[in-house]
mmCIF file of C-alpha atoms and ligand atoms in Angstrom:
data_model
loop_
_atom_site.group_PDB
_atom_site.id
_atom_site.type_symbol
_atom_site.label_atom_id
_atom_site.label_comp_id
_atom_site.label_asym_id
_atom_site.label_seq_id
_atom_site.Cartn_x
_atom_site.Cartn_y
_atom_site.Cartn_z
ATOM 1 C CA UNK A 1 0.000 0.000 0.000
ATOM 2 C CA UNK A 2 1.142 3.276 -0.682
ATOM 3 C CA UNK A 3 0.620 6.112 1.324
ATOM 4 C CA UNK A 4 1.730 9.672 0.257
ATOM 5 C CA UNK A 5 0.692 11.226 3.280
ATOM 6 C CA UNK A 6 2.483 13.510 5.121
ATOM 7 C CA UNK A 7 1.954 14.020 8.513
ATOM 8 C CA UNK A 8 3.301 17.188 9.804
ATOM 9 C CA UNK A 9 0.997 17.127 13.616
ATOM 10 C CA UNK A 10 2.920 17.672 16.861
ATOM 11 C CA UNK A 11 3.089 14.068 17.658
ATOM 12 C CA UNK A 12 2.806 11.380 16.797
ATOM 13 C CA UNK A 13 5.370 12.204 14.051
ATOM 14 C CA UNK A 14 6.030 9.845 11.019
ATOM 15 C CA UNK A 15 8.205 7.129 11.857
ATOM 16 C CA UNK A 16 11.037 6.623 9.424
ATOM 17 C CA UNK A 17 11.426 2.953 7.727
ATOM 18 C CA UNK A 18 13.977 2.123 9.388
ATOM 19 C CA UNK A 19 11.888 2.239 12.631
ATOM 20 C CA UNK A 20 9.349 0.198 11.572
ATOM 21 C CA UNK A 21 11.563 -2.345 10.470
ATOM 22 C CA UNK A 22 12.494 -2.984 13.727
ATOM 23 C CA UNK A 23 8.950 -3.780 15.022
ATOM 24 C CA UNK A 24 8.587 -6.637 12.811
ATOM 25 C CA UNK A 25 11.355 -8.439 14.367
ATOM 26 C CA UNK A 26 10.495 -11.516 16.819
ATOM 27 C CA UNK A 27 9.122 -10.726 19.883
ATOM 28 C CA UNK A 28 11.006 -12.222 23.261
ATOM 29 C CA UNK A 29 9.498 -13.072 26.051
ATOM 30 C CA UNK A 30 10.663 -10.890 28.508
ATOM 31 C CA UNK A 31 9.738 -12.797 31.675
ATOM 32 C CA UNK A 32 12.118 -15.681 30.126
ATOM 33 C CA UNK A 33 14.523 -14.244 28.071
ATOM 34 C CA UNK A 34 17.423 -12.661 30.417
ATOM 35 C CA UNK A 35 19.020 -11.350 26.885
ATOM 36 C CA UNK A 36 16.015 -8.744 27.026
ATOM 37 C CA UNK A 37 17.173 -7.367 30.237
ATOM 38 C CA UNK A 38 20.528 -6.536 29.012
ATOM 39 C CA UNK A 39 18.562 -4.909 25.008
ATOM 40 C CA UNK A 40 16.814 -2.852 28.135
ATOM 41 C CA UNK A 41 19.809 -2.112 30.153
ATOM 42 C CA UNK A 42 21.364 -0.781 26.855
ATOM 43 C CA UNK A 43 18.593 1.223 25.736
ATOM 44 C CA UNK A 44 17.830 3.519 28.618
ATOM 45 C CA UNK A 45 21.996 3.819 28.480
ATOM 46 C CA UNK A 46 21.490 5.374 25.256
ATOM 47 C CA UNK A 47 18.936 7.335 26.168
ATOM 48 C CA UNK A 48 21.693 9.813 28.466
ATOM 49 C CA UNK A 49 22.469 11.589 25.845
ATOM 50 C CA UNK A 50 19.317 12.641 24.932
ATOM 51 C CA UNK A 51 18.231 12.803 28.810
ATOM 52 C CA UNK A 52 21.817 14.042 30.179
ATOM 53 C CA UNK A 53 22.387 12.025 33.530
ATOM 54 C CA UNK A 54 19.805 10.812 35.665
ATOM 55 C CA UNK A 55 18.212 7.126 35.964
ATOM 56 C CA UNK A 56 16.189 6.417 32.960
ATOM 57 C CA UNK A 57 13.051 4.154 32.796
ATOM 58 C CA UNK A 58 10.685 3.300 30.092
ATOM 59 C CA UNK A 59 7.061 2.503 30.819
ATOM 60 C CA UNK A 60 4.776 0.765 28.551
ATOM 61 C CA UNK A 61 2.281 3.190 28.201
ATOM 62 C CA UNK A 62 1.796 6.795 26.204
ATOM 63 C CA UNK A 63 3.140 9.877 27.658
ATOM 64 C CA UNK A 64 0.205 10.454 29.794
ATOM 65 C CA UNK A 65 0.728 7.239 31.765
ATOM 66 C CA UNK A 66 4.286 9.231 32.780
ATOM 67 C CA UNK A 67 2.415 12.540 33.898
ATOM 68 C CA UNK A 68 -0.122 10.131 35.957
ATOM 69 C CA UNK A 69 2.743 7.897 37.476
ATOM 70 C CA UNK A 70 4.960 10.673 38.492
ATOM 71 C CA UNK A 71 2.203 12.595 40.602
ATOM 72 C CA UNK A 72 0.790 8.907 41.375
ATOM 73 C CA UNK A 73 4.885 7.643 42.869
ATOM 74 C CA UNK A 74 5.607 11.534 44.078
ATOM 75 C CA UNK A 75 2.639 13.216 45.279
ATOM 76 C CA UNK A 76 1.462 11.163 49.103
ATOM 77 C CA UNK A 77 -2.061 12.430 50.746
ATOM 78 C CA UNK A 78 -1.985 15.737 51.942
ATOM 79 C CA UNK A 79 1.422 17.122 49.478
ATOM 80 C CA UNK A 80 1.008 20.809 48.484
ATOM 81 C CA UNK A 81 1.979 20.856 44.993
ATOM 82 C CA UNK A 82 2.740 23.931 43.093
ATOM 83 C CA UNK A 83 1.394 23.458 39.307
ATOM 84 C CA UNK A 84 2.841 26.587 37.583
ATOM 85 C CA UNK A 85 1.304 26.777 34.077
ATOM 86 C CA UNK A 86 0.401 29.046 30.917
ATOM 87 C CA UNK A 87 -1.137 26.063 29.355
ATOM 88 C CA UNK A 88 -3.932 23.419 28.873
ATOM 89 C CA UNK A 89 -1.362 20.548 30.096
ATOM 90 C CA UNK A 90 0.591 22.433 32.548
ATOM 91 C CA UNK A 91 -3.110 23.266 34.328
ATOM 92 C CA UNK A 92 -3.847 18.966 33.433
ATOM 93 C CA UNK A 93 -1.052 17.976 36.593
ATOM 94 C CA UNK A 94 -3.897 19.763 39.394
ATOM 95 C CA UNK A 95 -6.255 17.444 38.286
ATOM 96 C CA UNK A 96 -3.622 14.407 38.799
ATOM 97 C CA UNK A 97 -2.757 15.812 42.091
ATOM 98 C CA UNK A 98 -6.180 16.124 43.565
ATOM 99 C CA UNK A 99 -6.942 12.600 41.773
ATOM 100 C CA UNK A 100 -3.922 11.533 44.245
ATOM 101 C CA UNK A 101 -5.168 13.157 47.190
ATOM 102 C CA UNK A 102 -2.484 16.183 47.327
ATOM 103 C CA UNK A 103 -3.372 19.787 47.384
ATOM 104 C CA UNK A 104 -3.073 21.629 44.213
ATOM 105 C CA UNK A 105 -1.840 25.447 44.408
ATOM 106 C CA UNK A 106 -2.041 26.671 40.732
ATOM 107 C CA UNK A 107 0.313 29.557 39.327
ATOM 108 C CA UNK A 108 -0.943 30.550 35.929
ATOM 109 C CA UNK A 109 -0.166 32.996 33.398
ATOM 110 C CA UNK A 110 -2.146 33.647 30.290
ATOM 111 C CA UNK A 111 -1.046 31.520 27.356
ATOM 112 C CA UNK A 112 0.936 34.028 25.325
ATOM 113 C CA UNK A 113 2.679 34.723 28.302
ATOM 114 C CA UNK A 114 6.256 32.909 29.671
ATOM 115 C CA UNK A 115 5.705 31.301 33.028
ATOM 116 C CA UNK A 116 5.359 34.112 36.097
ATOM 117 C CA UNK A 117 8.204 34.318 38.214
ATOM 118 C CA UNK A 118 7.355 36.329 40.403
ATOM 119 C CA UNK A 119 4.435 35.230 40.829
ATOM 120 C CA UNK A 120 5.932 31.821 41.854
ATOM 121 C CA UNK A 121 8.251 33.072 43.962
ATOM 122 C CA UNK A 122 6.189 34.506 46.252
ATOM 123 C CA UNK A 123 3.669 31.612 45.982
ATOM 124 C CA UNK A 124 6.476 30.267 47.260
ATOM 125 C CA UNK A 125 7.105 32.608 50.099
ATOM 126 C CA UNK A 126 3.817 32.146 51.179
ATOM 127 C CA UNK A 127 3.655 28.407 52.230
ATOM 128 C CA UNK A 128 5.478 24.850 52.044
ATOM 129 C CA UNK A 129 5.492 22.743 48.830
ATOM 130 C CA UNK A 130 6.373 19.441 48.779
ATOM 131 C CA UNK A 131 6.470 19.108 44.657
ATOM 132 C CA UNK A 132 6.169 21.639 41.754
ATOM 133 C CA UNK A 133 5.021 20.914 38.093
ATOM 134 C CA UNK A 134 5.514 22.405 34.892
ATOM 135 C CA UNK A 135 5.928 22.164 31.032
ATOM 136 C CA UNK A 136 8.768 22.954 29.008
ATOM 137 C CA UNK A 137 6.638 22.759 25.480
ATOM 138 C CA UNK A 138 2.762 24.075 25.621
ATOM 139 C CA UNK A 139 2.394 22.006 22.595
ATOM 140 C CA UNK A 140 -1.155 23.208 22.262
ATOM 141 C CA UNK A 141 0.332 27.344 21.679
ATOM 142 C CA UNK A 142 3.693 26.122 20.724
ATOM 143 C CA UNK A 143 5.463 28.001 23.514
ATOM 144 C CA UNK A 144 9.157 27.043 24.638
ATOM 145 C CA UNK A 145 9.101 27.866 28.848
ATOM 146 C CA UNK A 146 12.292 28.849 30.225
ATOM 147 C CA UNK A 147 12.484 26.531 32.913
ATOM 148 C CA UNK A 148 16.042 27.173 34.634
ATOM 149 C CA UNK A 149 14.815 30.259 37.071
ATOM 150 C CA UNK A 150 11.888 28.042 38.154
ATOM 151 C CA UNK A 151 13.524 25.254 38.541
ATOM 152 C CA UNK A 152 16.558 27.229 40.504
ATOM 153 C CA UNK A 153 13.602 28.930 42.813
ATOM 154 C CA UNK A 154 12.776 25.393 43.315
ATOM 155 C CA UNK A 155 15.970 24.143 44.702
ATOM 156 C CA UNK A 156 16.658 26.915 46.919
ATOM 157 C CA UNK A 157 13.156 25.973 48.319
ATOM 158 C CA UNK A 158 14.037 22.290 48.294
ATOM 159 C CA UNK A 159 10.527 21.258 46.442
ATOM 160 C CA UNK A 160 10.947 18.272 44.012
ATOM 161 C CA UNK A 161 10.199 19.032 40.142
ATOM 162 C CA UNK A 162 8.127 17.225 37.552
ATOM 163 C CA UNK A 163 8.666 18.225 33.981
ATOM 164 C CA UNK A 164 6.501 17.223 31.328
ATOM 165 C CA UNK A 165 9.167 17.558 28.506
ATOM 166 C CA UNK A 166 7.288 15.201 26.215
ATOM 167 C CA UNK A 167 6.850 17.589 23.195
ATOM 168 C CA UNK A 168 10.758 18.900 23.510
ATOM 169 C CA UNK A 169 13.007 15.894 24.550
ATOM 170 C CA UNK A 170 14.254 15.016 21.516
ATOM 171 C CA UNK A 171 13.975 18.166 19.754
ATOM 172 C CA UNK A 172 15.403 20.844 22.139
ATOM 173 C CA UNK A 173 17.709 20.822 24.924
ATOM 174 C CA UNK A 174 16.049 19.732 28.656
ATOM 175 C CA UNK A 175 17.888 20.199 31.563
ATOM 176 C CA UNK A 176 17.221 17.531 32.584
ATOM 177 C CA UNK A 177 20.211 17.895 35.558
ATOM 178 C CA UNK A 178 18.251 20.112 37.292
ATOM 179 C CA UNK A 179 15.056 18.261 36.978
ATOM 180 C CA UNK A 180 13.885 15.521 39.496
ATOM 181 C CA UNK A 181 11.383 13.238 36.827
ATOM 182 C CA UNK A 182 11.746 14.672 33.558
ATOM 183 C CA UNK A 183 9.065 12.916 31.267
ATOM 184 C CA UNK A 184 9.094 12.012 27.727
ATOM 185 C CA UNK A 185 7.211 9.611 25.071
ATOM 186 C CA UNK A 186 8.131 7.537 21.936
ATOM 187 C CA UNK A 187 5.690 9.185 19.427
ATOM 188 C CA UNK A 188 6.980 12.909 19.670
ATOM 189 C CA UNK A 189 10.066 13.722 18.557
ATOM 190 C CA UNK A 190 11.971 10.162 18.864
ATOM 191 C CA UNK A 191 9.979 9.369 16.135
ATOM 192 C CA UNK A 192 8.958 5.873 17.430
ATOM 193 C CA UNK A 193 5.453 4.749 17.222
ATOM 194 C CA UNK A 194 3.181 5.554 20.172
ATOM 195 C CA UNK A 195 3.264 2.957 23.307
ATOM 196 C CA UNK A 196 6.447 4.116 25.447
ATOM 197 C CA UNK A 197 6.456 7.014 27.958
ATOM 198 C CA UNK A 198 10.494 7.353 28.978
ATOM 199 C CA UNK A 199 11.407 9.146 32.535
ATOM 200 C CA UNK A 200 14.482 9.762 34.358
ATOM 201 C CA UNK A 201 14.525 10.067 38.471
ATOM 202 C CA UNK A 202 16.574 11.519 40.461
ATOM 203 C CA UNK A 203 18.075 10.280 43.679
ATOM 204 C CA UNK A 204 15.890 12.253 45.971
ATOM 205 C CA UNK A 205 12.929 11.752 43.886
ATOM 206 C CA UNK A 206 13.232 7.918 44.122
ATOM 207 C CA UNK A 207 13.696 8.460 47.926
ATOM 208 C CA UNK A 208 10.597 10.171 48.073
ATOM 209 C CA UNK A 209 8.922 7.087 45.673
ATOM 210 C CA UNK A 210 10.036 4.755 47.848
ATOM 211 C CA UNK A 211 8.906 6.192 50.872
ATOM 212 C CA UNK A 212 5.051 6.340 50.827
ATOM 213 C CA UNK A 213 2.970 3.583 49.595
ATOM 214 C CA UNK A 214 0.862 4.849 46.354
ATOM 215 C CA UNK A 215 -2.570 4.349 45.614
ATOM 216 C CA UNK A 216 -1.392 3.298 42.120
ATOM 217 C CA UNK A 217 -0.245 -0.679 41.012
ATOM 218 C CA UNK A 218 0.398 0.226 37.002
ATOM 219 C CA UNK A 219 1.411 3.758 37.972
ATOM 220 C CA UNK A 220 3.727 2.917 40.823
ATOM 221 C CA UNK A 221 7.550 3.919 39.922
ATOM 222 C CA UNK A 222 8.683 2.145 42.735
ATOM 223 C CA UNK A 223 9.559 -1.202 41.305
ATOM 224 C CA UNK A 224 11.529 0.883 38.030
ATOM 225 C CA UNK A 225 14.208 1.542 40.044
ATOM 226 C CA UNK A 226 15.592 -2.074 40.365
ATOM 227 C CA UNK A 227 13.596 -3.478 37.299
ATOM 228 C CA UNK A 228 16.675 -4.059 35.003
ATOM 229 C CA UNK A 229 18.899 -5.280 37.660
ATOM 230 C CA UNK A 230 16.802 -7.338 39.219
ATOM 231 C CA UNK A 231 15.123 -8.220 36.147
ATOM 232 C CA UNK A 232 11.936 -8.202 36.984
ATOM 233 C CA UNK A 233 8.994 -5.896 35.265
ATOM 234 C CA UNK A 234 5.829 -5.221 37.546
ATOM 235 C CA UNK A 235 4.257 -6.104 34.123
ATOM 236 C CA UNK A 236 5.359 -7.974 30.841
ATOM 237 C CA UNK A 237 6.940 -5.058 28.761
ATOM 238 C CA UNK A 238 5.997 -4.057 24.966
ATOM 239 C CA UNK A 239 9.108 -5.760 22.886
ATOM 240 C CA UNK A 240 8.306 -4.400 19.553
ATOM 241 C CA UNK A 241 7.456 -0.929 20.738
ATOM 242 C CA UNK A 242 10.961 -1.163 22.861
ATOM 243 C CA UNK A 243 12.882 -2.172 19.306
ATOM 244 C CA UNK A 244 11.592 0.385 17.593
ATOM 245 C CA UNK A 245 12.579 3.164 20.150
ATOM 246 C CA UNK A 246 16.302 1.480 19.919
ATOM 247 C CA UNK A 247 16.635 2.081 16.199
ATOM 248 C CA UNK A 248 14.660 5.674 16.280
ATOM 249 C CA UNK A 249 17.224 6.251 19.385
ATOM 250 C CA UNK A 250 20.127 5.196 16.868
ATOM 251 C CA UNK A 251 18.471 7.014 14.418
ATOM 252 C CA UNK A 252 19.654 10.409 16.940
ATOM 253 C CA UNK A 253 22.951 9.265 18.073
ATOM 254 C CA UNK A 254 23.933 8.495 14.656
ATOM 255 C CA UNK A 255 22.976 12.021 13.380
ATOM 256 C CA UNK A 256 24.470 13.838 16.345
ATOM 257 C CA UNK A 257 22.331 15.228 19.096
ATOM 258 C CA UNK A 258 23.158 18.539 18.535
ATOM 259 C CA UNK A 259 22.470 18.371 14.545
ATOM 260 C CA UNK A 260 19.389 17.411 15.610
ATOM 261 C CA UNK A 261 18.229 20.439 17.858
ATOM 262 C CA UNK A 262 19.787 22.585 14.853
ATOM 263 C CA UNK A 263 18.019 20.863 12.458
ATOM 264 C CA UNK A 264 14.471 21.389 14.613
ATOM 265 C CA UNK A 265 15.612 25.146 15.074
ATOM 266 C CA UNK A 266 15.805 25.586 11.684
ATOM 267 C CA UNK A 267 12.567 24.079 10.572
ATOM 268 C CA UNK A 268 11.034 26.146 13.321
ATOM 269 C CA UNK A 269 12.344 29.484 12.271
ATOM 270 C CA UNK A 270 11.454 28.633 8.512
ATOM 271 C CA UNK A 271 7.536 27.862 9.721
ATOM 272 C CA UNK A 272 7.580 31.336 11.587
ATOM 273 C CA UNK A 273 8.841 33.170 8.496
ATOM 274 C CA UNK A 274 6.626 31.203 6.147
ATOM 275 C CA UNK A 275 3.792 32.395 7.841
ATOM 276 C CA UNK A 276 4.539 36.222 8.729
ATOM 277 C CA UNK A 277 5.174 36.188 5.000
ATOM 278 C CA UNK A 278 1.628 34.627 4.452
ATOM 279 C CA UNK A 279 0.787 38.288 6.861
ATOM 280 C CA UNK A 280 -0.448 35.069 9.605
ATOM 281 C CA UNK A 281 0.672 35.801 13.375
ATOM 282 C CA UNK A 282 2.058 32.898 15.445
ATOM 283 C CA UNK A 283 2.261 32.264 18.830
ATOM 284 C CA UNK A 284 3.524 33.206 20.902
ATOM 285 C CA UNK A 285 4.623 37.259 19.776
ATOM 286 C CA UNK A 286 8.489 36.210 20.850
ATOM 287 C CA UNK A 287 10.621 34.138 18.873
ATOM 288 C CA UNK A 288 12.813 33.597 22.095
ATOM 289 C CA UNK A 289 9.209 31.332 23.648
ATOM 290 C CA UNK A 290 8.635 30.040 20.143
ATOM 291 C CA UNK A 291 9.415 26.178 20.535
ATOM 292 C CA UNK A 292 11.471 24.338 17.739
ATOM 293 C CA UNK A 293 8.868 21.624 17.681
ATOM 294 C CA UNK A 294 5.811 22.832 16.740
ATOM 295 C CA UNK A 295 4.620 26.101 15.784
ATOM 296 C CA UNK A 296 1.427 27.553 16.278
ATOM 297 C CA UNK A 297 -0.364 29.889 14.130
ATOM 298 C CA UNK A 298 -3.513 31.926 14.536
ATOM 299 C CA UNK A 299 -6.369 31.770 12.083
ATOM 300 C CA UNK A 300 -9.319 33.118 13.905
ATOM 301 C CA UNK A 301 -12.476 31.297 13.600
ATOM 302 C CA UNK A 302 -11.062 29.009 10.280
ATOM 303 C CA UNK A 303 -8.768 26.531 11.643
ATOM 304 C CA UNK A 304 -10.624 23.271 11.502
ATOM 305 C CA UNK A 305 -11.719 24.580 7.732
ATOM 306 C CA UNK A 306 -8.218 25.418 6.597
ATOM 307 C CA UNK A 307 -7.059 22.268 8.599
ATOM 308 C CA UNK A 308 -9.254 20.001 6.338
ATOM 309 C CA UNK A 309 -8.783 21.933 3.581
ATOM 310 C CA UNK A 310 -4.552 20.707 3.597
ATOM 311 C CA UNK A 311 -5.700 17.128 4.091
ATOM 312 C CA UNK A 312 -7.973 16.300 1.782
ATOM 313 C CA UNK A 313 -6.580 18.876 -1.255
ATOM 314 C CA UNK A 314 -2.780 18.165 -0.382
ATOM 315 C CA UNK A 315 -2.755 15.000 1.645
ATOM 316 C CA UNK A 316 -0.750 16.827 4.654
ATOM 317 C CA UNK A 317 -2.027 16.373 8.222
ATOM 318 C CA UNK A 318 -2.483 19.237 10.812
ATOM 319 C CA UNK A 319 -3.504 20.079 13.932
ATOM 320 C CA UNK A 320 -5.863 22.666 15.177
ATOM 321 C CA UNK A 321 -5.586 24.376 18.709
ATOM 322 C CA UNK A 322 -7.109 23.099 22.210
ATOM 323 C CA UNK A 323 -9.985 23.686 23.703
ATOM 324 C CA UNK A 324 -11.271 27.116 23.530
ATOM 325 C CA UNK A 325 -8.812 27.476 20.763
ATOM 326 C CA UNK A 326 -10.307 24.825 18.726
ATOM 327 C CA UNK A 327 -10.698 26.937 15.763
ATOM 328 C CA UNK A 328 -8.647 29.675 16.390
ATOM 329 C CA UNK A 329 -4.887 27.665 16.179
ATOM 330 C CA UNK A 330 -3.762 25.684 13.419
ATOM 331 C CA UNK A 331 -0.591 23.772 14.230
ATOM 332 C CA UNK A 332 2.316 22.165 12.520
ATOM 333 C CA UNK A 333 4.527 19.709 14.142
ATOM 334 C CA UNK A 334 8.300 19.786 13.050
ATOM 335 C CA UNK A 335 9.276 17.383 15.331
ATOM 336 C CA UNK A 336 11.720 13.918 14.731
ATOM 337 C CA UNK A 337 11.779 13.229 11.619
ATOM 338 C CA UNK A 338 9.592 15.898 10.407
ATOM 339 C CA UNK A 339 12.034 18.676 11.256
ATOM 340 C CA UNK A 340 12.892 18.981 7.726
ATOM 341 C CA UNK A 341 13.236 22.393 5.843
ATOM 342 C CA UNK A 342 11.634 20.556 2.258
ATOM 343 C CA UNK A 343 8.536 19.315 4.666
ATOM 344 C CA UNK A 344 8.094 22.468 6.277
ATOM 345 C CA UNK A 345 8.193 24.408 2.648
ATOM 346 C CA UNK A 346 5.779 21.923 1.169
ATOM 347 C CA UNK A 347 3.389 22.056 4.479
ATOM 348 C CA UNK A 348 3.270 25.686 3.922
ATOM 349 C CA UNK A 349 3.235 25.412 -0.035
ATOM 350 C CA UNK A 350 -0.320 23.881 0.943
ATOM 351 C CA UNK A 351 -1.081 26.281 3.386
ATOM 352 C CA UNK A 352 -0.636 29.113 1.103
ATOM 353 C CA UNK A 353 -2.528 27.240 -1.921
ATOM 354 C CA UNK A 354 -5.768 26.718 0.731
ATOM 355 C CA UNK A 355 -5.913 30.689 2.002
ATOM 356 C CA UNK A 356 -5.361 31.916 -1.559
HETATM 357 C C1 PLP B 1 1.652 14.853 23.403
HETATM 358 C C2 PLP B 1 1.833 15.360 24.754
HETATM 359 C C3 PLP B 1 1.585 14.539 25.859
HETATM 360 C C4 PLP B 1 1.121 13.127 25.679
HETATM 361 O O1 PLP B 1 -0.213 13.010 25.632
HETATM 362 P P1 PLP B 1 -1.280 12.929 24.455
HETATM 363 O O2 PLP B 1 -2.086 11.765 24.789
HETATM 364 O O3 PLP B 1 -0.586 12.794 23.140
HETATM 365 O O4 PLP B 1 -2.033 14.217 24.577
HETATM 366 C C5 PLP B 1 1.816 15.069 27.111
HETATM 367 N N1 PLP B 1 2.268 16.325 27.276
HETATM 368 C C6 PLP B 1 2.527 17.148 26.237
HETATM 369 C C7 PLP B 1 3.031 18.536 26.475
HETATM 370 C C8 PLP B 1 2.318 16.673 24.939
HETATM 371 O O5 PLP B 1 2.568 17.475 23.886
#
């Protein structure tokens, strides 16, 4: 079968060939098979470059199973947790939280806006937090948080942090050093099919796992700590979905992890120019919050009709906005493999052709 399509969404992001090669090979059996212990060993190894230190596990699960497992392992009964957001899933961890029977103290800033520092700090000021969560990529507005003066407020106030990093690891640099879970998933800009949701812990933050009991079995990070080494998986793992990661991690490493942030960077500036020269605004206003993953750009009221328009007249998938932004934010993912200059040019060849 042949299929033309290009798929240009902020995740999941086309999977290269080589990729889903991988997933046809023969599946092991993980309970028996000690050989897949050391593949898994191996993998989340490779993964350091990308992540930059830390313990590494991979869940089998998409990248919301991370966001739920990190406030399910982190957050005990009674936590104060300080969600600072501009976004739809920056405002999604309170929700978690109270699900998990912490105390939610929200800092939000309007979507167009970077996160609120002072605001947080004197959030902070005010009262004891236990852990704080944010987002590096509002993938719904396309906005790029600078997370380093949070996260250094944080440490001076000794809080744990929970990054949801799953629409920038991969594409952008993390840092990841400073962060206590940092949370990724295969199908955003690894370029692996959906299934995995990849983590790293720190040492403190797998003290604080290991000292509460959860309410959670699946979502429990507890037993990832020892998992390789003791080989033993609280559940049998997803083989092919693993494989494929391995070769879309290769994939990275091979290229150089650095070429690869350029090459997102680049796409991402092309997108923004493409569209100021179509007279289109995107958000956010500031390049410097602009993320190299996905851009977002404002259409008022037309979004879903220019967003079907691309598909069915030039075979390219889109995304529209969020919530109340439904049809006010169209979106195109350069993420992974996508974050090509010739597939950004031809996505907004199409985009042109449809608003002419
Ligand atoms: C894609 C994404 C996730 C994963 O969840 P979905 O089920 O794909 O929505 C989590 N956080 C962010 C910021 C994402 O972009």
């Amino acid at each position: 079968m042949s299929d033309d399509r290009l798929r240009m969404t902020p995740g999941p992001t086309e999977v290269p060939s080589r990729v889903r090669e991988r997933m046809s090979e023969p599946t092991w059996n993980p309970d028996v098979e000690s050989e897949f212990f050391e593949f898994y060993r191996v993998l989340t190894d490779k993964l350091e470059p990308v992540y930059g230190g830390d313990d590494v596990a991979i869940l089998s699960g998409e990248g919301i199973l991370g966001l739920e497992a990190a406030i399910a392992s982190l957050v005990a009964e009674g936590d104060r947790v300080l969600c600072v957001s501009n976004g739809i899933y920056g405002d999604g961890f309170a929700d978690f939280v109270e699900t998990y029977g912490g105390e939610a103290v929200t800092c939000r800033s309007p979507s167009t806006d970077p996160l609120d520092l002072e605001a947080i700090k004197s959030t902070l000021a005010e009262g004891e937090f236990d852990v704080a969560t944010m987002v590096h990529c509002e993938t719904p507005t396309g906005t790029l948080n600078d997370l380093e003066p949070v996260l250094s407020l944080l440490e001076d106030h000794d809080v744990l942090s929970v990054v949801d990093a799953v629409s920038s690891l991969g594409g952008a640099p993390v840092p990841v050093d400073e962060i206590d879970v940092c949370l990724g998933a295969s199908q955003k800009c690894f370029s692996a099919p959906p299934g995995l949701c990849v983590l790293s812990v720190s040492d403190r933050a797998w003290e604080k796992i290991e000292s509460f009991e959860t309410r959670s079995f699946y979502a429990d990070l507890e037993p990832w700590r020892t998992a390789a080494d003791e080989e033993w998986f609280p559940y049998t793992h997803a083989t092919s979905n693993l494989f494929a990661l391995d070769a879309a991690i290769d994939v990275i490493l091979e290229e150089g992890v650095e070429s690869v942030f350029d090459r997102h960077a680049d796409a991402a500036a092309l997108c923004r120019d493409r569209a100021r020269e179509l007279g289109l605004e995107t958000y956010p206003e500031s390049d410097e919050l602009a993320s190299p993953t996905v851009t977002a750009i404002h259409l008022e009221g037309r979004a879903q009709e220019v967003q079907q328009q691309v598909q069915d007249e030039h075979d390219i998938v889109l995304s529209t906005g969020l919530g109340e932004h439904e049809d006010d934010i169209l979106r195109v993912g350069h993420m992974g493999h996508n974050a090509r200059r010739e597939r950004v040019e031809r996505t907004m060849d199409a985009i042109e052709a449809v608003l002419e």
